[in-house]
Tab-separated table of C-alpha atoms and ligand atoms in Angstrom:
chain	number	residue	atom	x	y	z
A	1	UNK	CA	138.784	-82.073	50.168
A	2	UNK	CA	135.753	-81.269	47.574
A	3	UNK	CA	135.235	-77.630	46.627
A	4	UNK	CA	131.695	-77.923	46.513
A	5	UNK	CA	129.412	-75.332	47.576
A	6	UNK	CA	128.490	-75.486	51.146
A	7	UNK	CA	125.538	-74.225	52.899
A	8	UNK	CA	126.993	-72.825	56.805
A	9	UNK	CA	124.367	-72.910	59.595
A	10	UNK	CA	127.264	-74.231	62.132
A	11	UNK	CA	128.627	-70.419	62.806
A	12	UNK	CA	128.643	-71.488	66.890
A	13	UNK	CA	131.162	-74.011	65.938
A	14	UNK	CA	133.642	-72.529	64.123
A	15	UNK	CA	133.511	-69.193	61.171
A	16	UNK	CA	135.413	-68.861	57.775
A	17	UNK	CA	138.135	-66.956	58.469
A	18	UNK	CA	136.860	-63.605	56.936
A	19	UNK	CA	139.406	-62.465	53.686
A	20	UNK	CA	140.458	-59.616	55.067
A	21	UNK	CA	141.764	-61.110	58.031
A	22	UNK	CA	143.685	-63.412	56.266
A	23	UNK	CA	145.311	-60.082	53.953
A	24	UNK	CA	146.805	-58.699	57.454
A	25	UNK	CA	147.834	-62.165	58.550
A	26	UNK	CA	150.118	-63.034	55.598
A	27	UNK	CA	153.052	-60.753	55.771
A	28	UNK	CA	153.744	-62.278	59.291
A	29	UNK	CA	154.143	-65.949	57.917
A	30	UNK	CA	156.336	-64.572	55.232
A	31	UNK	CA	158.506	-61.501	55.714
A	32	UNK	CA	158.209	-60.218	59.303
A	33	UNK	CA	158.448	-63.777	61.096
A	34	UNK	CA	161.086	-61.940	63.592
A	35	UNK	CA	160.299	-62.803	67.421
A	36	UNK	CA	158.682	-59.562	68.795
A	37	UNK	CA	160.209	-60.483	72.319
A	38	UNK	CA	163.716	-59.668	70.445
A	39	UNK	CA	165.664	-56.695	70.840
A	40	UNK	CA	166.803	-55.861	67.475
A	41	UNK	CA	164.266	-54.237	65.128
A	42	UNK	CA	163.586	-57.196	62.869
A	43	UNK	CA	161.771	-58.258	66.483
A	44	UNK	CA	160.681	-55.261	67.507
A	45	UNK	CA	158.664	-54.257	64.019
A	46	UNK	CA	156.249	-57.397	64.651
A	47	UNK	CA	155.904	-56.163	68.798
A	48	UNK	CA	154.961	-52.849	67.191
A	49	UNK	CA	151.992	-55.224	65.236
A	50	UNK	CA	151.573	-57.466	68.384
A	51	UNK	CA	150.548	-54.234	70.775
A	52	UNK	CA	148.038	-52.717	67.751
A	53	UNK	CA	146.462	-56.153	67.730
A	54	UNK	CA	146.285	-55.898	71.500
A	55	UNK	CA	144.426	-52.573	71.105
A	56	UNK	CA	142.394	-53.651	68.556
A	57	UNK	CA	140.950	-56.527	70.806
A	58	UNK	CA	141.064	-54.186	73.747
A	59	UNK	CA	138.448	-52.111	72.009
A	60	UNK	CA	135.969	-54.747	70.984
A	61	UNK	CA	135.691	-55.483	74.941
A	62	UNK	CA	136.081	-51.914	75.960
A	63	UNK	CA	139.010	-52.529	77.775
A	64	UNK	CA	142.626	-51.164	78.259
A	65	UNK	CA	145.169	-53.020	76.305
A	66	UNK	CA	146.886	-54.139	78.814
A	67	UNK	CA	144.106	-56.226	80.536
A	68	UNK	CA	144.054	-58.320	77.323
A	69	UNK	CA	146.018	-61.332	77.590
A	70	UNK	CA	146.189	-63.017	74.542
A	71	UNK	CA	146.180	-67.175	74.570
A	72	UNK	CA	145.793	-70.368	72.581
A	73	UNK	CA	142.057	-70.429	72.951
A	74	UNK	CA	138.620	-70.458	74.371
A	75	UNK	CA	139.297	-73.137	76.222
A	76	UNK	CA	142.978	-71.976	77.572
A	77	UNK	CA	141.180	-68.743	78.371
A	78	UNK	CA	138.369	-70.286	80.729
A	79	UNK	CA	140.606	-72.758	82.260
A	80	UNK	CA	143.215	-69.989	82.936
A	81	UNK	CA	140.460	-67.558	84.722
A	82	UNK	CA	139.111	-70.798	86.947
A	83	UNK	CA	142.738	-71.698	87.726
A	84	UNK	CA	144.026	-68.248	88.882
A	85	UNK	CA	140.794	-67.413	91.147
A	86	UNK	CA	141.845	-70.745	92.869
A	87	UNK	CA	145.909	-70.432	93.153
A	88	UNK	CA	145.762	-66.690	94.854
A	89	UNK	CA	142.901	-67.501	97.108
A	90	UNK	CA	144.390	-70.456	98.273
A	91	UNK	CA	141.882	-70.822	101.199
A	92	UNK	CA	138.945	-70.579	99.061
A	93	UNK	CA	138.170	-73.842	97.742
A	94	UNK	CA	134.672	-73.586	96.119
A	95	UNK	CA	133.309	-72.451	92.899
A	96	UNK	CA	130.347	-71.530	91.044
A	97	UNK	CA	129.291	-71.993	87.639
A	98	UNK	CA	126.323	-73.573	85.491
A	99	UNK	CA	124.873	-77.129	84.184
A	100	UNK	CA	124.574	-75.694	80.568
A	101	UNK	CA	128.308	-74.149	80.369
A	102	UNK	CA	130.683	-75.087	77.186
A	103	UNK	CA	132.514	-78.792	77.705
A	104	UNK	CA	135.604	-75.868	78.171
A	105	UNK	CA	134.113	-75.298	82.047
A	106	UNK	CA	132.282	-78.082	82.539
A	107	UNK	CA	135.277	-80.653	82.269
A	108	UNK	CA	137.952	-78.462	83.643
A	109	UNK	CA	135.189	-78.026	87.254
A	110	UNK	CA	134.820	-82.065	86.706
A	111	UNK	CA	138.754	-82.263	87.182
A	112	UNK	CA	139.124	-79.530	89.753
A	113	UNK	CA	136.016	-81.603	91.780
A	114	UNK	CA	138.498	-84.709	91.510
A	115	UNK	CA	141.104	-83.035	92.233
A	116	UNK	CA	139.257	-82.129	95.912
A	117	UNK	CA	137.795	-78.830	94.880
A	118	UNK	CA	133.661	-78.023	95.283
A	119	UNK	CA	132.031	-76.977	92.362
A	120	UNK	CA	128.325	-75.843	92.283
A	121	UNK	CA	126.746	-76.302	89.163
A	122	UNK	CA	123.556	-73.879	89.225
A	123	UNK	CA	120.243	-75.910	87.354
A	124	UNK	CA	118.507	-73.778	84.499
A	125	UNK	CA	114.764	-72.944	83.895
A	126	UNK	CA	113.289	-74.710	81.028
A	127	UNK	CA	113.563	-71.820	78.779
A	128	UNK	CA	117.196	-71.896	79.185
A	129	UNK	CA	117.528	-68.967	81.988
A	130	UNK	CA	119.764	-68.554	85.548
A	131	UNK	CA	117.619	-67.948	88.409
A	132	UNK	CA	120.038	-65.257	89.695
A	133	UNK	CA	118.723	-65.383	93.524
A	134	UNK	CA	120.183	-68.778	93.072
A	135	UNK	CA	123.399	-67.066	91.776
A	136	UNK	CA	123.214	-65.329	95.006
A	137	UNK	CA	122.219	-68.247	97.945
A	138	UNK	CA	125.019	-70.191	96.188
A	139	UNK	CA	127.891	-67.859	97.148
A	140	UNK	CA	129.685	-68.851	100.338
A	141	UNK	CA	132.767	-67.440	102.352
A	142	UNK	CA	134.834	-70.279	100.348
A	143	UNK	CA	133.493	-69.441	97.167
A	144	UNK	CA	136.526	-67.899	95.200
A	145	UNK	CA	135.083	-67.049	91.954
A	146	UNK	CA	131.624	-67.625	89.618
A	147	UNK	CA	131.972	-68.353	86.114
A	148	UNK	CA	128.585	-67.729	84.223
A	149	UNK	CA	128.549	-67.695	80.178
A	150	UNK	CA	126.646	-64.685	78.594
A	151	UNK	CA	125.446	-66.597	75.887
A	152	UNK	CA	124.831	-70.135	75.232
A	153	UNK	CA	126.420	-72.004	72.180
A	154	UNK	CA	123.979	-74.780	71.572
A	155	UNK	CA	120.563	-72.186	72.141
A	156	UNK	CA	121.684	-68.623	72.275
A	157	UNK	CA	120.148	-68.168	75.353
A	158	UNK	CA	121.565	-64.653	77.569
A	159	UNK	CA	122.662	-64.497	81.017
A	160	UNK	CA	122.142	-61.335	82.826
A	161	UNK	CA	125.440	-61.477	83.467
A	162	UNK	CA	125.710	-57.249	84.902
A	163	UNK	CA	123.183	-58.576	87.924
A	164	UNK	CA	125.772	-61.437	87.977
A	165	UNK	CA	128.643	-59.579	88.064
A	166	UNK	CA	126.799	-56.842	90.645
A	167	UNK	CA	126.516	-59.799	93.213
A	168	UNK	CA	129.550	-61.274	93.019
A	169	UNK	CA	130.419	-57.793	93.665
A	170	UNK	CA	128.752	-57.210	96.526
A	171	UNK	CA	130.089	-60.541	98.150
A	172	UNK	CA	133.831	-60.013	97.150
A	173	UNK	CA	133.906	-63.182	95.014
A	174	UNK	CA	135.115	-62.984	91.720
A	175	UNK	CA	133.299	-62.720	88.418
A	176	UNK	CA	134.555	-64.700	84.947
A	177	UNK	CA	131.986	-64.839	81.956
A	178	UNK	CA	132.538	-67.137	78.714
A	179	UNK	CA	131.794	-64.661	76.491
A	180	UNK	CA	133.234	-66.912	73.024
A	181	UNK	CA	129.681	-66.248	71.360
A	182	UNK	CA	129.134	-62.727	71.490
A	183	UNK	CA	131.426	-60.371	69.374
A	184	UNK	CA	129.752	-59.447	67.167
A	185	UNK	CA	126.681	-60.152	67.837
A	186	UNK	CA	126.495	-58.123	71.443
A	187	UNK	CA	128.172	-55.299	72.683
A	188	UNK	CA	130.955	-55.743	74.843
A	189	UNK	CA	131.436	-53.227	77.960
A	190	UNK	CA	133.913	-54.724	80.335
A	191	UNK	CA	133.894	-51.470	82.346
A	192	UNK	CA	129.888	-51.374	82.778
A	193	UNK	CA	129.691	-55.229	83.113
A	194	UNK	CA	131.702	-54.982	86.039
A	195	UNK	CA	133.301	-58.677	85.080
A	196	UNK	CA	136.682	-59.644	86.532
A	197	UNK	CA	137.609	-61.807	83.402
A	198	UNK	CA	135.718	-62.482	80.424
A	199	UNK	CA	137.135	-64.991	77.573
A	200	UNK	CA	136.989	-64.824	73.919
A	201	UNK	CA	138.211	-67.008	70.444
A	202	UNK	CA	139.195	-65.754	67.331
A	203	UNK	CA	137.767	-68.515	65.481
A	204	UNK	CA	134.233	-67.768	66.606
A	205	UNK	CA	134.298	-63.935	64.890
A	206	UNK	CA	136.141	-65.124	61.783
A	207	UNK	CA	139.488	-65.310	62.515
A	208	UNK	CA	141.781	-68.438	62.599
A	209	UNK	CA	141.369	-71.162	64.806
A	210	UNK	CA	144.217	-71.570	67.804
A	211	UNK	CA	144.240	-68.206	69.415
A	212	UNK	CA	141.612	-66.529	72.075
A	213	UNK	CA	142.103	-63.884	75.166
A	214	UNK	CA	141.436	-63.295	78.692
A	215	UNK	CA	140.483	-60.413	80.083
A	216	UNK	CA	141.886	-59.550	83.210
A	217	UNK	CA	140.512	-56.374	85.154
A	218	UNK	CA	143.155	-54.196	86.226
A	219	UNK	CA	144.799	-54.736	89.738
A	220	UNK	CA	143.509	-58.471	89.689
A	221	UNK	CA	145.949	-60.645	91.284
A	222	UNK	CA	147.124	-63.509	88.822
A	223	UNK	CA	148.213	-66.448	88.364
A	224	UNK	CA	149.597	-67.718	85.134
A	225	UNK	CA	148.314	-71.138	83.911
A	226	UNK	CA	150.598	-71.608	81.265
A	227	UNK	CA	153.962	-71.268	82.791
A	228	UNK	CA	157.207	-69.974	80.945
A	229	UNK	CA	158.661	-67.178	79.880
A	230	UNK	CA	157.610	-63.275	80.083
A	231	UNK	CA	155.511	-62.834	77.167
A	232	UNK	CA	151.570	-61.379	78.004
A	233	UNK	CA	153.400	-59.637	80.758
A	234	UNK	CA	154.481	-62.565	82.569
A	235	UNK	CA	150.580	-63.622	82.166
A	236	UNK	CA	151.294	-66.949	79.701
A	237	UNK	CA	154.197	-68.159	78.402
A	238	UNK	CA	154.932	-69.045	74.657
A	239	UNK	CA	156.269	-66.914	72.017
A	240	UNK	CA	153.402	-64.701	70.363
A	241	UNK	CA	151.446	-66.307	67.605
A	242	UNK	CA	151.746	-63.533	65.739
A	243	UNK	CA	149.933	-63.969	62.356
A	244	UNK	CA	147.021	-65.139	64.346
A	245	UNK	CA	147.234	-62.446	66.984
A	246	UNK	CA	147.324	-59.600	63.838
A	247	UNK	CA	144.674	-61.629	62.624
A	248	UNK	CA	142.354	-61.470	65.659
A	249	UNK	CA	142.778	-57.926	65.771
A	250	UNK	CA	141.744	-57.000	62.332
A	251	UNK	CA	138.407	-59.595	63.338
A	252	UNK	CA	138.047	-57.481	66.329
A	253	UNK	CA	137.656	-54.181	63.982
A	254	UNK	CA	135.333	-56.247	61.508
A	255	UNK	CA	133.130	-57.517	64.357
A	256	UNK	CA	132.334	-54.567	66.338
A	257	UNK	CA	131.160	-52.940	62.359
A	258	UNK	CA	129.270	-55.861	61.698
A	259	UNK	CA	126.670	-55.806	65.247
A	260	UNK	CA	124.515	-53.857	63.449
A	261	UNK	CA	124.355	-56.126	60.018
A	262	UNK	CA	123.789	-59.423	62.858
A	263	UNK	CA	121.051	-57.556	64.304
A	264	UNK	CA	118.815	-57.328	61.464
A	265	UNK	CA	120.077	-59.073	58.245
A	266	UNK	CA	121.143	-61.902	60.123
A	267	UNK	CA	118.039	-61.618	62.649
A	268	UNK	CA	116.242	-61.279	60.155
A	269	UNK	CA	117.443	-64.961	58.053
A	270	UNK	CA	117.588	-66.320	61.749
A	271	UNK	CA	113.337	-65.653	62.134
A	272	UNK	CA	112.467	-66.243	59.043
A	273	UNK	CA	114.168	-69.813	59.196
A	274	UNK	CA	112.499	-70.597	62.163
A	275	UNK	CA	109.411	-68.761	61.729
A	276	UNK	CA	109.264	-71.428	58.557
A	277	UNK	CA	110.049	-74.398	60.094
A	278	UNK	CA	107.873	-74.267	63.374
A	279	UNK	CA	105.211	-73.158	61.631
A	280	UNK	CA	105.296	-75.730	58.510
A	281	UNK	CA	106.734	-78.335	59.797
A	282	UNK	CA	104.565	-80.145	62.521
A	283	UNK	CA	105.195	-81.431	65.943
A	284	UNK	CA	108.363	-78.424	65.960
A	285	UNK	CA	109.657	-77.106	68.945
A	286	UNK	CA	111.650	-73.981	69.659
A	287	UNK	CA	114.321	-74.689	72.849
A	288	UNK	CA	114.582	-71.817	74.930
A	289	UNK	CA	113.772	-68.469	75.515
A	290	UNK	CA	112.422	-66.566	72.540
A	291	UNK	CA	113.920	-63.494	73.519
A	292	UNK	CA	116.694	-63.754	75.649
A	293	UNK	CA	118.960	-64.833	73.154
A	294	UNK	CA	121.529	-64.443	70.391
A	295	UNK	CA	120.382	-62.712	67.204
A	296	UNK	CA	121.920	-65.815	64.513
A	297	UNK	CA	121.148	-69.092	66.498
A	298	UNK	CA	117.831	-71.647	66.578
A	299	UNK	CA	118.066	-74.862	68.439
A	300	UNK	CA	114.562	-76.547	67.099
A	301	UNK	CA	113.586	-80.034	68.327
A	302	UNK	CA	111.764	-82.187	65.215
A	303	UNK	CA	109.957	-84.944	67.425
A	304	UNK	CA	110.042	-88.215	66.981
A	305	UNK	CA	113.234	-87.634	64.741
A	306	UNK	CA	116.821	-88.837	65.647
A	307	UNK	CA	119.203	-85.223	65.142
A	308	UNK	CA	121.978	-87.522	63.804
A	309	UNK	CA	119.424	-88.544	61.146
A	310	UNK	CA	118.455	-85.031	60.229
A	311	UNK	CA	122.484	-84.123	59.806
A	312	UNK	CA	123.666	-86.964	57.812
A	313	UNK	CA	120.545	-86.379	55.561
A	314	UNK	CA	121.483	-82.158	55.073
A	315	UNK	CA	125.184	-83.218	55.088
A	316	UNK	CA	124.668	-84.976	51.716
A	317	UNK	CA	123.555	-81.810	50.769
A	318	UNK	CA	125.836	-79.822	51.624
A	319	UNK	CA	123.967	-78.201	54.602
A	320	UNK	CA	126.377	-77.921	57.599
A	321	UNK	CA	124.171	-78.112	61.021
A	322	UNK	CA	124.850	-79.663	64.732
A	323	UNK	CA	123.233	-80.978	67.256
A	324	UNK	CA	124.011	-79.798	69.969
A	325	UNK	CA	128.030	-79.086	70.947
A	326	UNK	CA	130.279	-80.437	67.913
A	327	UNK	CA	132.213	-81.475	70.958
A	328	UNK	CA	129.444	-84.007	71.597
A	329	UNK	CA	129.457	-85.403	67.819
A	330	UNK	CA	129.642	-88.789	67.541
A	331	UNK	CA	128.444	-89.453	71.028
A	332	UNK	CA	124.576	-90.802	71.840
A	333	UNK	CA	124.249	-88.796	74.720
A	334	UNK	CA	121.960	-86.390	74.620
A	335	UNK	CA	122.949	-82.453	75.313
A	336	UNK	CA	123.909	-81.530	78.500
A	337	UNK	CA	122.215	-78.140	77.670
A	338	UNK	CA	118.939	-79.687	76.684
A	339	UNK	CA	118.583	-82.140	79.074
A	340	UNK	CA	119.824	-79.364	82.212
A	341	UNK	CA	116.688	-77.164	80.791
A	342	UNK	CA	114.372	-80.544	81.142
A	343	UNK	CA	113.848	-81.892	77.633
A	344	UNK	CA	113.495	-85.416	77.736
A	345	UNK	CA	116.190	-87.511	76.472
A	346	UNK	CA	114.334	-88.200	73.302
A	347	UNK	CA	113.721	-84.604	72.442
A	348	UNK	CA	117.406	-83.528	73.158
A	349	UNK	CA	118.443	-86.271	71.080
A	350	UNK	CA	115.555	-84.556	67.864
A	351	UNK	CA	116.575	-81.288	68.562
A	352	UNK	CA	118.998	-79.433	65.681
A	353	UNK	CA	120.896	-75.946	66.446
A	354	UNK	CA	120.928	-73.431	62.977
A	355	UNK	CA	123.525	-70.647	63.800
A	356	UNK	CA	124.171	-68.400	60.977
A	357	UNK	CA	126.629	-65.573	59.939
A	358	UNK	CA	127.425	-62.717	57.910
A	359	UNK	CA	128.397	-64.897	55.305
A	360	UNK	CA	124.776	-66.605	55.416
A	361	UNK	CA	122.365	-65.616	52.387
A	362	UNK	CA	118.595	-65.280	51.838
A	363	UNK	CA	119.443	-68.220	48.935
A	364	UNK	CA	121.199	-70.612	51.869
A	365	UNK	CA	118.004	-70.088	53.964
A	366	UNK	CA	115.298	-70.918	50.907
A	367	UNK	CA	117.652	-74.243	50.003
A	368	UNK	CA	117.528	-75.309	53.675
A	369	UNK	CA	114.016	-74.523	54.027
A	370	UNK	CA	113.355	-76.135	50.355
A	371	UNK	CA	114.543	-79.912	51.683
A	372	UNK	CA	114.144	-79.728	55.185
A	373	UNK	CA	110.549	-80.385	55.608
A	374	UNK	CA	110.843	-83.813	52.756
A	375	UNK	CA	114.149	-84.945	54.900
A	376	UNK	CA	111.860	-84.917	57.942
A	377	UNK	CA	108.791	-86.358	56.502
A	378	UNK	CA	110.708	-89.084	55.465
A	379	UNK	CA	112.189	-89.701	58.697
A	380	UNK	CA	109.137	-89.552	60.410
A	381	UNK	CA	107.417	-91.971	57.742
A	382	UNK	CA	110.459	-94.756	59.161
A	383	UNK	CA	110.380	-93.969	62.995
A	384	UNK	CA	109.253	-96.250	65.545
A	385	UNK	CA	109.079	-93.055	68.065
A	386	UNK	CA	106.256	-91.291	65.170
A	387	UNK	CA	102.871	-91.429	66.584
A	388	UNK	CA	101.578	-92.817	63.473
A	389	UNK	CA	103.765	-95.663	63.704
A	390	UNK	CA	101.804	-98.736	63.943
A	391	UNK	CA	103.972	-99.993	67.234
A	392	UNK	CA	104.097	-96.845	69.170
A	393	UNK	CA	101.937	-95.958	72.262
A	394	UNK	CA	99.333	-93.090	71.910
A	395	UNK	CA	101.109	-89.483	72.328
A	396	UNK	CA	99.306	-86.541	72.795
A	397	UNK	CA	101.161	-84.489	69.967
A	398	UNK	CA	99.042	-81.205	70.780
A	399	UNK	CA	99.257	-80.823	74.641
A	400	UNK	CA	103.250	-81.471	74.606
A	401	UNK	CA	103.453	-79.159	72.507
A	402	UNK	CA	101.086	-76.571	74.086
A	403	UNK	CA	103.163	-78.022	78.051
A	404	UNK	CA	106.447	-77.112	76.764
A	405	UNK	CA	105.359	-73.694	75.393
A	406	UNK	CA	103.820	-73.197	78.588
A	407	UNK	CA	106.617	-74.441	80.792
A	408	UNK	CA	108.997	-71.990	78.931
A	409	UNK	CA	106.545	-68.733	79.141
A	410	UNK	CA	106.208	-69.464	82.751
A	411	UNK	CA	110.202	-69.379	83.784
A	412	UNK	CA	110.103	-66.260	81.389
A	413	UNK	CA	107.486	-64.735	83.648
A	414	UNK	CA	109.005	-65.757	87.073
A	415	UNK	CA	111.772	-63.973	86.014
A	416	UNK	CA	112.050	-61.008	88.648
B	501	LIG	C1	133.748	-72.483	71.071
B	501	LIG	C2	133.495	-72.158	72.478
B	501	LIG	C3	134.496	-72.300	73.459
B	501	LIG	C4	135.848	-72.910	73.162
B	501	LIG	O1	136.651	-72.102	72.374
B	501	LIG	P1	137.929	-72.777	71.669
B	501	LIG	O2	138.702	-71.625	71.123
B	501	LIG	O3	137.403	-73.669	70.618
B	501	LIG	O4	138.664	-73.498	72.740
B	501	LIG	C5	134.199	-71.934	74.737
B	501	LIG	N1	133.005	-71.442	75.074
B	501	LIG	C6	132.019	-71.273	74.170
B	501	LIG	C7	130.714	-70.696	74.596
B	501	LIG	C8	132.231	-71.629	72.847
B	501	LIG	O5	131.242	-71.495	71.960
């Protein structure tokens, strides 16, 4: 692999593992690999690690360790929340969550509706936002849980996820929230959100890839997903990753004393990158809510541009971007986000997501902003879909604009 420098606005994918996580991780793949479910004290040293991990995490969510369950992932985590709401309500059949979730709940509710379940998947606003009256109309007596993300990966958009939570409440249905991209970032209060589970992955707050948690609120009746033996309580089977689980805890520490440094530094690199481009570049668009959203991620459509076209031009560079979900790369469909908050196929298919880090430097953001405006020029200069172009129809540049803008401030203010 080449060693040359790379500039990181892809933090919503995945984030370098950060150094000192990897310090606490290494004595557990090289002197204490002992099995902490052991007896003997060669096993019972690395349990001693595996429970201080636990705490760790516990603390970054505000929770008691022994709601954390720690699993392979993300993905595992979300699946495993869905999957026990359904096995001990076995008369409740139908389930809540949104169009713009991760492919993690979207899939997994496209299998359970084969698989004979219902599954309501609640529309968006065009700025990205949950109408939560809709939230509540949607819940039925066979509804047996909703599962709402806080924030979006592809725009950084925020669910209110405590009215959420209040109303599933309220109805006796339970509450899960995808909450992968927010340590960090947001403060985490399990006990004030009032959620019944909430997931989270290592990899997303700078700690290796292949290991994430549930949260389970105390006295919740569950249901393991992956079955086995006794370890997370009887909760999921598998023998502890252990250098990954240290790891994740040390993360946890570094993530709650880095929220401030993400609300301004990072903020700060965040609006001035897309203060820049929107208001150099022409015929820019910002997707959803201004706001309402993470402090390190833009998702900024460049009409008239193919996003594919815009990536392989910064990846030459060195400039690490997406468009949309990296789960989607490499497929010509547009974003399910985008297109559930009413872009039109050919904007969600010109629209690039920035997400930044503590890593990310004032330097990073002048070389992005430095080619970025040439790289689209150019593209523009070659497109069939450019107004200029000789063979395309006349486009009112200037009103779409001025529509979207408007479309977006008026979900913002129908919010109640
Ligand atoms: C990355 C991500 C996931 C999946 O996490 P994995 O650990 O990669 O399975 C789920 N939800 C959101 C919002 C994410 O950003």
């Amino acid at each position: 692999m080449s060693t040359r420098k790379v500039y990181y606005f892809d933090n919503n994918a995945t984030t370098r593992v950060a150094p000192e996580v990897v310090e606490t991780m290494v004595p557990f793949l090289t002197e204490f690999w002992g099995n902490p479910s052991s007896a003997y004290r060669f096993g019972a040293e690395v349990h001693k690690h595996v429970d201080a991990a636990r705490a760790r995490v516990a603390a970054l969510v505000n929770a008691d360790p022994r709601e954390i369950v720690f699993t392979s992932c993300g993905t595992e985590s979300n699946n495993s929340a869905i999957h026990s709401a359904l096995a001990v309500n076995p008369s409740k059949r139908h389930v809540i969550t949104t169009a713009v979730e991760h492919s993690a709940n979207i899939n997994f509710c496209e299998y359970l509706q084969k698989r004979g379940f219902e599954i309501t998947f609640l529309p968006v606003e065009p700025d990205g936002s949950i109408d939560i009256h809709l939230v509540e109309s949607s819940i039925r007596p066979d509804t047996a849980i909703v599962s709402a993300m806080w924030a979006n990966n592809e725009t950084g958009v925020l669910f209110p996820i405590e009215e959420i939570a209040a109303i599933c409440r309220s109805k006796g249905v339970l509450f899960h929230t995808d909450a992968v991209q927010t340590p960090g970032k947001l403060k985490i209060d399990v006990k004030a959100m009032g959620a019944d589970f909430l997931s989270l992955s290592a990899h997303k707050l700078h700690a290796p890839k292949g290991i994430g948690m549930l949260y389970v609120k105390r006295r919740t009746k569950y249901q393991p997903y992956v079955i086995g033996g006794h370890q997370e309580n009887g909760r999921r089977g598998g023998t502890e990753n252990v250098a990954n689980i240290v790891g994740f805890g040390r993360a946890a520490e570094l993530a709650m004393a880095s929220l401030a440094e993400e609300n301004t530094r990072v903020r700060g690199l965040r609006d001035r990158l897309e203060g820049t481009i929107l208001s150099t570049i022409p015929n820019t668009l910002r997707n959803g809510s201004r706001d309402h959203r993470l402090p390190n991620t833009t998702n900024i459509c460049f009409e008239f541009v193919e996003a594919e076209a815009i990536l392989l031009k910064l990846d030459l560079l060195g400039i690490c971007a997406s468009s949309g979900s990296a789960c989607t790369t490499g497929s010509l469909d547009p974003s399910h986000v985008l297109s559930a908050m009413g872009l039109t196929p050919m904007r969600a298919r010109g629209s690039v997501r920035f997400s930044l880090g503590m890593y990310n430097t004032d330097e990073d953001v002048d070389f992005l902003l430095k080619h970025l405006p040439g790289i689209i020029a150019d593209l523009r200069a070659m497109s069939p879909l450019n107004p200029e172009h000789p063979d395309n129809d006349k486009y009112d540049v200037e009103a779409a604009r001025a529509k979207h803008e408007q479309d977006m401030a008026q979900s913002l203010g129908d919010r109640p």
